[in-house]
Short mmCIF file of C-alpha atoms in Angstrom, two decimals:
data_model
loop_
_atom_site.label_atom_id
_atom_site.label_comp_id
_atom_site.label_asym_id
_atom_site.label_seq_id
_atom_site.Cartn_x
_atom_site.Cartn_y
_atom_site.Cartn_z
CA ASP A 1 -79.70 7.97 -7.01
CA ILE A 2 -76.11 9.08 -6.49
CA GLN A 3 -75.12 11.99 -8.66
CA MET A 4 -71.61 12.76 -9.68
CA THR A 5 -70.79 16.38 -10.60
CA GLN A 6 -67.59 17.08 -12.36
CA SER A 7 -65.64 20.23 -12.85
CA PRO A 8 -64.72 22.08 -14.83
CA SER A 9 -66.76 20.96 -17.93
CA THR A 10 -64.08 22.28 -20.21
CA LEU A 11 -60.25 22.85 -19.38
CA SER A 12 -57.84 24.61 -21.62
CA ALA A 13 -54.11 23.68 -20.86
CA SER A 14 -50.70 23.41 -22.52
CA VAL A 15 -48.38 20.50 -22.88
CA GLY A 16 -46.26 20.19 -19.85
CA ASP A 17 -49.10 21.61 -17.48
CA ARG A 18 -50.29 20.10 -14.28
CA VAL A 19 -54.05 19.64 -14.45
CA THR A 20 -56.57 18.64 -11.96
CA ILE A 21 -60.27 17.55 -12.62
CA THR A 22 -62.69 17.15 -9.69
CA CYS A 23 -65.79 15.00 -9.08
CA ARG A 24 -68.13 15.38 -6.31
CA ALA A 25 -70.64 12.76 -5.24
CA SER A 26 -73.98 13.63 -3.85
CA GLN A 27 -73.32 11.36 -0.89
CA SER A 28 -70.49 9.59 0.57
CA ILE A 29 -69.21 6.70 -1.62
CA SER A 30 -66.00 5.70 0.16
CA ALA A 31 -63.49 5.11 -2.46
CA TRP A 32 -65.71 3.62 -5.20
CA VAL A 33 -64.78 5.76 -7.96
CA ALA A 34 -63.19 5.12 -11.32
CA TRP A 35 -61.90 7.46 -14.00
CA TYR A 36 -61.82 7.13 -17.79
CA GLN A 37 -60.41 8.93 -20.70
CA GLN A 38 -62.28 9.04 -23.99
CA LYS A 39 -61.15 10.24 -27.50
CA PRO A 40 -63.49 11.02 -30.24
CA GLY A 41 -65.14 7.89 -31.82
CA THR A 42 -63.56 5.48 -29.31
CA ALA A 43 -64.72 3.74 -26.27
CA PRO A 44 -63.74 4.93 -22.92
CA LYS A 45 -60.46 3.78 -21.36
CA LEU A 46 -60.01 2.92 -17.75
CA LEU A 47 -57.33 5.07 -16.06
CA VAL A 48 -57.91 4.72 -12.27
CA TYR A 49 -60.14 2.59 -10.04
CA LYS A 50 -60.78 2.58 -6.17
CA ALA A 51 -60.22 6.24 -6.34
CA SER A 52 -56.44 5.97 -6.51
CA VAL A 53 -55.31 2.66 -8.14
CA VAL A 54 -53.92 3.36 -11.52
CA GLU A 55 -54.77 0.67 -14.03
CA ARG A 56 -51.82 -1.37 -15.45
CA GLY A 57 -50.33 0.14 -18.47
CA VAL A 58 -51.56 3.68 -17.85
CA PRO A 59 -48.72 6.18 -17.67
CA SER A 60 -47.52 7.34 -14.17
CA ARG A 61 -48.33 10.87 -14.85
CA PHE A 62 -52.04 9.97 -14.12
CA SER A 63 -53.01 9.87 -10.45
CA GLY A 64 -56.30 9.79 -8.44
CA SER A 65 -57.15 10.75 -4.97
CA GLY A 66 -60.15 11.28 -2.75
CA PHE A 67 -62.52 9.60 -0.32
CA GLY A 68 -66.09 10.25 0.74
CA THR A 69 -67.56 12.72 -1.53
CA GLU A 70 -64.66 14.57 -3.33
CA PHE A 71 -62.31 13.02 -5.75
CA THR A 72 -59.62 14.31 -8.13
CA LEU A 73 -57.78 13.04 -11.28
CA THR A 74 -54.53 14.68 -11.84
CA ILE A 75 -52.17 14.72 -14.82
CA SER A 76 -48.80 15.74 -13.59
CA SER A 77 -47.40 16.87 -16.94
CA LEU A 78 -49.66 16.97 -19.98
CA GLN A 79 -48.75 15.14 -23.11
CA PRO A 80 -50.16 15.68 -26.61
CA ASP A 81 -51.97 12.26 -26.35
CA ASP A 82 -53.76 13.53 -23.08
CA PHE A 83 -56.21 15.91 -24.93
CA ALA A 84 -59.42 14.03 -24.57
CA THR A 85 -62.54 13.89 -22.42
CA TYR A 86 -62.37 12.55 -18.94
CA TYR A 87 -65.23 11.01 -17.00
CA CYS A 88 -65.53 9.88 -13.38
CA GLN A 89 -67.94 7.06 -12.30
CA GLN A 90 -69.19 5.98 -8.95
CA TYR A 91 -69.89 2.23 -8.19
CA SER A 92 -71.04 2.43 -4.58
CA ASN A 93 -74.75 2.02 -5.45
CA LEU A 94 -75.16 0.85 -9.03
CA TYR A 95 -73.39 3.12 -11.42
CA THR A 96 -73.32 6.79 -12.33
CA PHE A 97 -71.11 8.66 -14.57
CA GLY A 98 -70.08 12.36 -14.36
CA GLN A 99 -71.01 14.71 -17.24
CA GLY A 100 -67.39 14.88 -18.51
CA THR A 101 -64.52 17.22 -18.67
CA LYS A 102 -63.24 18.10 -22.10
CA LEU A 103 -59.42 18.87 -21.88
CA GLU A 104 -58.43 21.13 -24.76
CA ILE A 105 -55.20 22.51 -25.92
CA LYS A 106 -54.59 26.18 -25.06
CA GLN B 1 -57.14 -11.66 -24.59
CA VAL B 2 -60.43 -10.05 -23.35
CA THR B 3 -62.69 -8.69 -26.12
CA LEU B 4 -66.27 -7.59 -26.33
CA LYS B 5 -68.23 -6.68 -29.48
CA GLU B 6 -71.74 -5.26 -29.84
CA SER B 7 -73.99 -6.20 -32.75
CA GLY B 8 -77.47 -5.23 -33.76
CA PRO B 9 -79.50 -2.94 -35.90
CA VAL B 10 -78.03 0.50 -36.61
CA LEU B 11 -81.41 2.08 -37.48
CA VAL B 12 -84.82 1.42 -35.74
CA LYS B 13 -88.07 3.15 -36.12
CA PRO B 14 -89.95 4.90 -33.12
CA THR B 15 -91.80 2.47 -30.92
CA GLU B 16 -89.90 -0.51 -32.10
CA THR B 17 -87.88 -2.71 -29.73
CA LEU B 18 -84.03 -2.58 -29.89
CA THR B 19 -82.17 -5.94 -29.37
CA LEU B 20 -78.43 -5.78 -29.10
CA THR B 21 -75.95 -8.57 -28.55
CA CYS B 22 -72.63 -8.39 -26.83
CA ALA B 23 -70.27 -11.24 -27.80
CA VAL B 24 -67.55 -11.73 -25.22
CA SER B 25 -64.24 -13.64 -25.23
CA GLY B 26 -61.20 -14.12 -23.10
CA PHE B 27 -63.22 -14.68 -19.97
CA PRO B 28 -66.12 -16.94 -18.98
CA LEU B 29 -69.45 -15.31 -18.25
CA SER B 30 -69.81 -17.83 -15.53
CA ASP B 31 -66.87 -16.28 -13.63
CA ALA B 32 -68.34 -15.07 -10.33
CA LYS B 33 -65.90 -12.08 -10.20
CA MET B 34 -67.05 -10.69 -13.50
CA ALA B 35 -70.24 -9.04 -14.92
CA VAL B 36 -71.18 -7.33 -18.07
CA GLY B 37 -72.82 -3.93 -18.33
CA TRP B 38 -74.43 -1.78 -20.90
CA ILE B 39 -73.61 1.91 -21.18
CA ARG B 40 -74.80 4.33 -23.91
CA GLN B 41 -73.79 7.76 -25.04
CA PRO B 42 -75.87 10.08 -27.13
CA PRO B 43 -74.01 12.12 -29.75
CA GLY B 44 -71.94 14.64 -28.02
CA LYS B 45 -73.30 13.75 -24.54
CA ALA B 46 -72.06 11.94 -21.50
CA LEU B 47 -72.06 8.17 -20.64
CA GLU B 48 -75.14 6.70 -19.07
CA TRP B 49 -75.16 3.30 -17.43
CA LEU B 50 -78.26 1.19 -18.48
CA ALA B 51 -78.02 -2.35 -17.02
CA HIS B 52 -75.67 -5.08 -15.86
CA ILE B 53 -75.82 -8.86 -15.26
CA LEU B 54 -73.74 -10.97 -13.02
CA SER B 55 -72.80 -14.56 -13.38
CA ASN B 56 -75.44 -15.69 -10.92
CA ASP B 57 -78.01 -14.06 -13.21
CA GLU B 58 -78.46 -11.20 -10.74
CA LYS B 59 -79.50 -8.10 -12.80
CA ALA B 60 -79.64 -4.43 -12.24
CA TYR B 61 -81.14 -1.62 -14.16
CA ASN B 62 -81.15 2.16 -14.43
CA ARG B 63 -83.98 3.16 -12.52
CA SER B 64 -85.31 5.76 -15.06
CA LEU B 65 -85.26 3.19 -17.91
CA ARG B 66 -86.12 0.04 -15.86
CA SER B 67 -89.59 -0.45 -17.37
CA ARG B 68 -88.04 -0.61 -20.82
CA LEU B 69 -84.95 -2.67 -20.24
CA THR B 70 -84.16 -6.24 -20.23
CA VAL B 71 -80.76 -7.85 -19.91
CA SER B 72 -80.04 -11.54 -20.30
CA GLU B 73 -77.07 -13.83 -20.93
CA ASP B 74 -76.36 -17.10 -22.78
CA THR B 75 -73.33 -18.47 -21.13
CA SER B 76 -73.11 -21.32 -23.73
CA LYS B 77 -72.75 -18.68 -26.52
CA SER B 78 -70.70 -16.22 -24.44
CA GLN B 79 -73.31 -13.71 -25.17
CA VAL B 80 -75.26 -10.97 -23.33
CA VAL B 81 -78.31 -9.58 -24.83
CA LEU B 82 -80.00 -6.13 -24.10
CA THR B 83 -83.45 -5.13 -25.20
CA LEU B 84 -84.93 -1.67 -24.97
CA THR B 85 -88.56 -1.27 -25.81
CA ASN B 86 -90.53 1.58 -27.25
CA MET B 87 -87.55 3.32 -28.95
CA ASP B 88 -87.68 7.13 -29.22
CA PRO B 89 -85.37 9.49 -31.22
CA ALA B 90 -83.99 10.44 -27.67
CA ASP B 91 -82.53 6.90 -27.58
CA THR B 92 -80.17 7.62 -30.38
CA ALA B 93 -76.76 6.86 -28.98
CA THR B 94 -73.64 4.72 -29.27
CA TYR B 95 -74.39 1.70 -27.11
CA TYR B 96 -71.37 -0.03 -25.43
CA CYS B 97 -71.05 -3.34 -23.54
CA ALA B 98 -68.27 -3.59 -21.07
CA ARG B 99 -66.81 -5.86 -18.43
CA THR B 100 -67.01 -5.00 -14.82
CA ARG B 101 -64.93 -6.61 -12.15
CA GLY B 102 -67.03 -7.24 -9.06
CA SER B 103 -69.67 -4.77 -9.89
CA GLY B 104 -67.23 -1.99 -9.93
CA TRP B 105 -65.09 -0.41 -12.53
CA PHE B 106 -65.35 -1.18 -16.34
CA ASP B 107 -62.00 -2.43 -17.45
CA TYR B 108 -62.74 -3.70 -20.97
CA TRP B 109 -65.17 -2.17 -23.54
CA GLY B 110 -66.61 -3.09 -26.84
CA GLN B 111 -66.04 -0.76 -29.74
CA GLY B 112 -69.74 0.46 -29.42
CA ILE B 113 -72.50 0.54 -31.92
CA LEU B 114 -74.21 3.64 -33.00
CA VAL B 115 -78.04 3.10 -33.11
CA THR B 116 -80.20 5.72 -34.66
CA VAL B 117 -83.93 5.98 -34.06
CA SER B 118 -85.81 7.43 -36.98
CA SER B 119 -88.83 6.81 -39.07
#
């Protein structure tokens, strides 16, 4: 099975900061990665798919990149609404989610 | 408007079988480009994919839970059903159904249903 390892598990940042979350796959998965945002008590929300395609309606401060085994989600300028938990997901071979990155207010 | 909604028991006893239904609207289950998957999340933990079903009735299961899982669909009712046998307290989680486009990313999710396993 393909494993997805996210880092960091917790990230403290301030409004206006640029933040990057990394996801590493245990084997090459081309660009078959998606990113989600989840707030407490709600379902995950799709942000990015195919590693770098931003879902319609998602603010332009969110971007994704990567290919092969290393992928990143970047938020260019943190807004108060962005403090949440973020997950990566591979869909190269079935599906696997990362363990999550909790983005906290510093 | 695409919607998915999970229903089923919120409390089950150990060793019982869990049956959850996902009612979908806004897209046909017969659409070859779409599939419906099930994902769960234990309290305070990460997401775990369980199973999915494609329009051609092709199914896939999480390898570690395969022996306990069954997924099926009723296209006439626009429903997808998940069963998980031999429930254990470790199966306590919020269970989500979600639409996936082309066996890829999950673009629409249900609200989730919290299932507690306890005697």
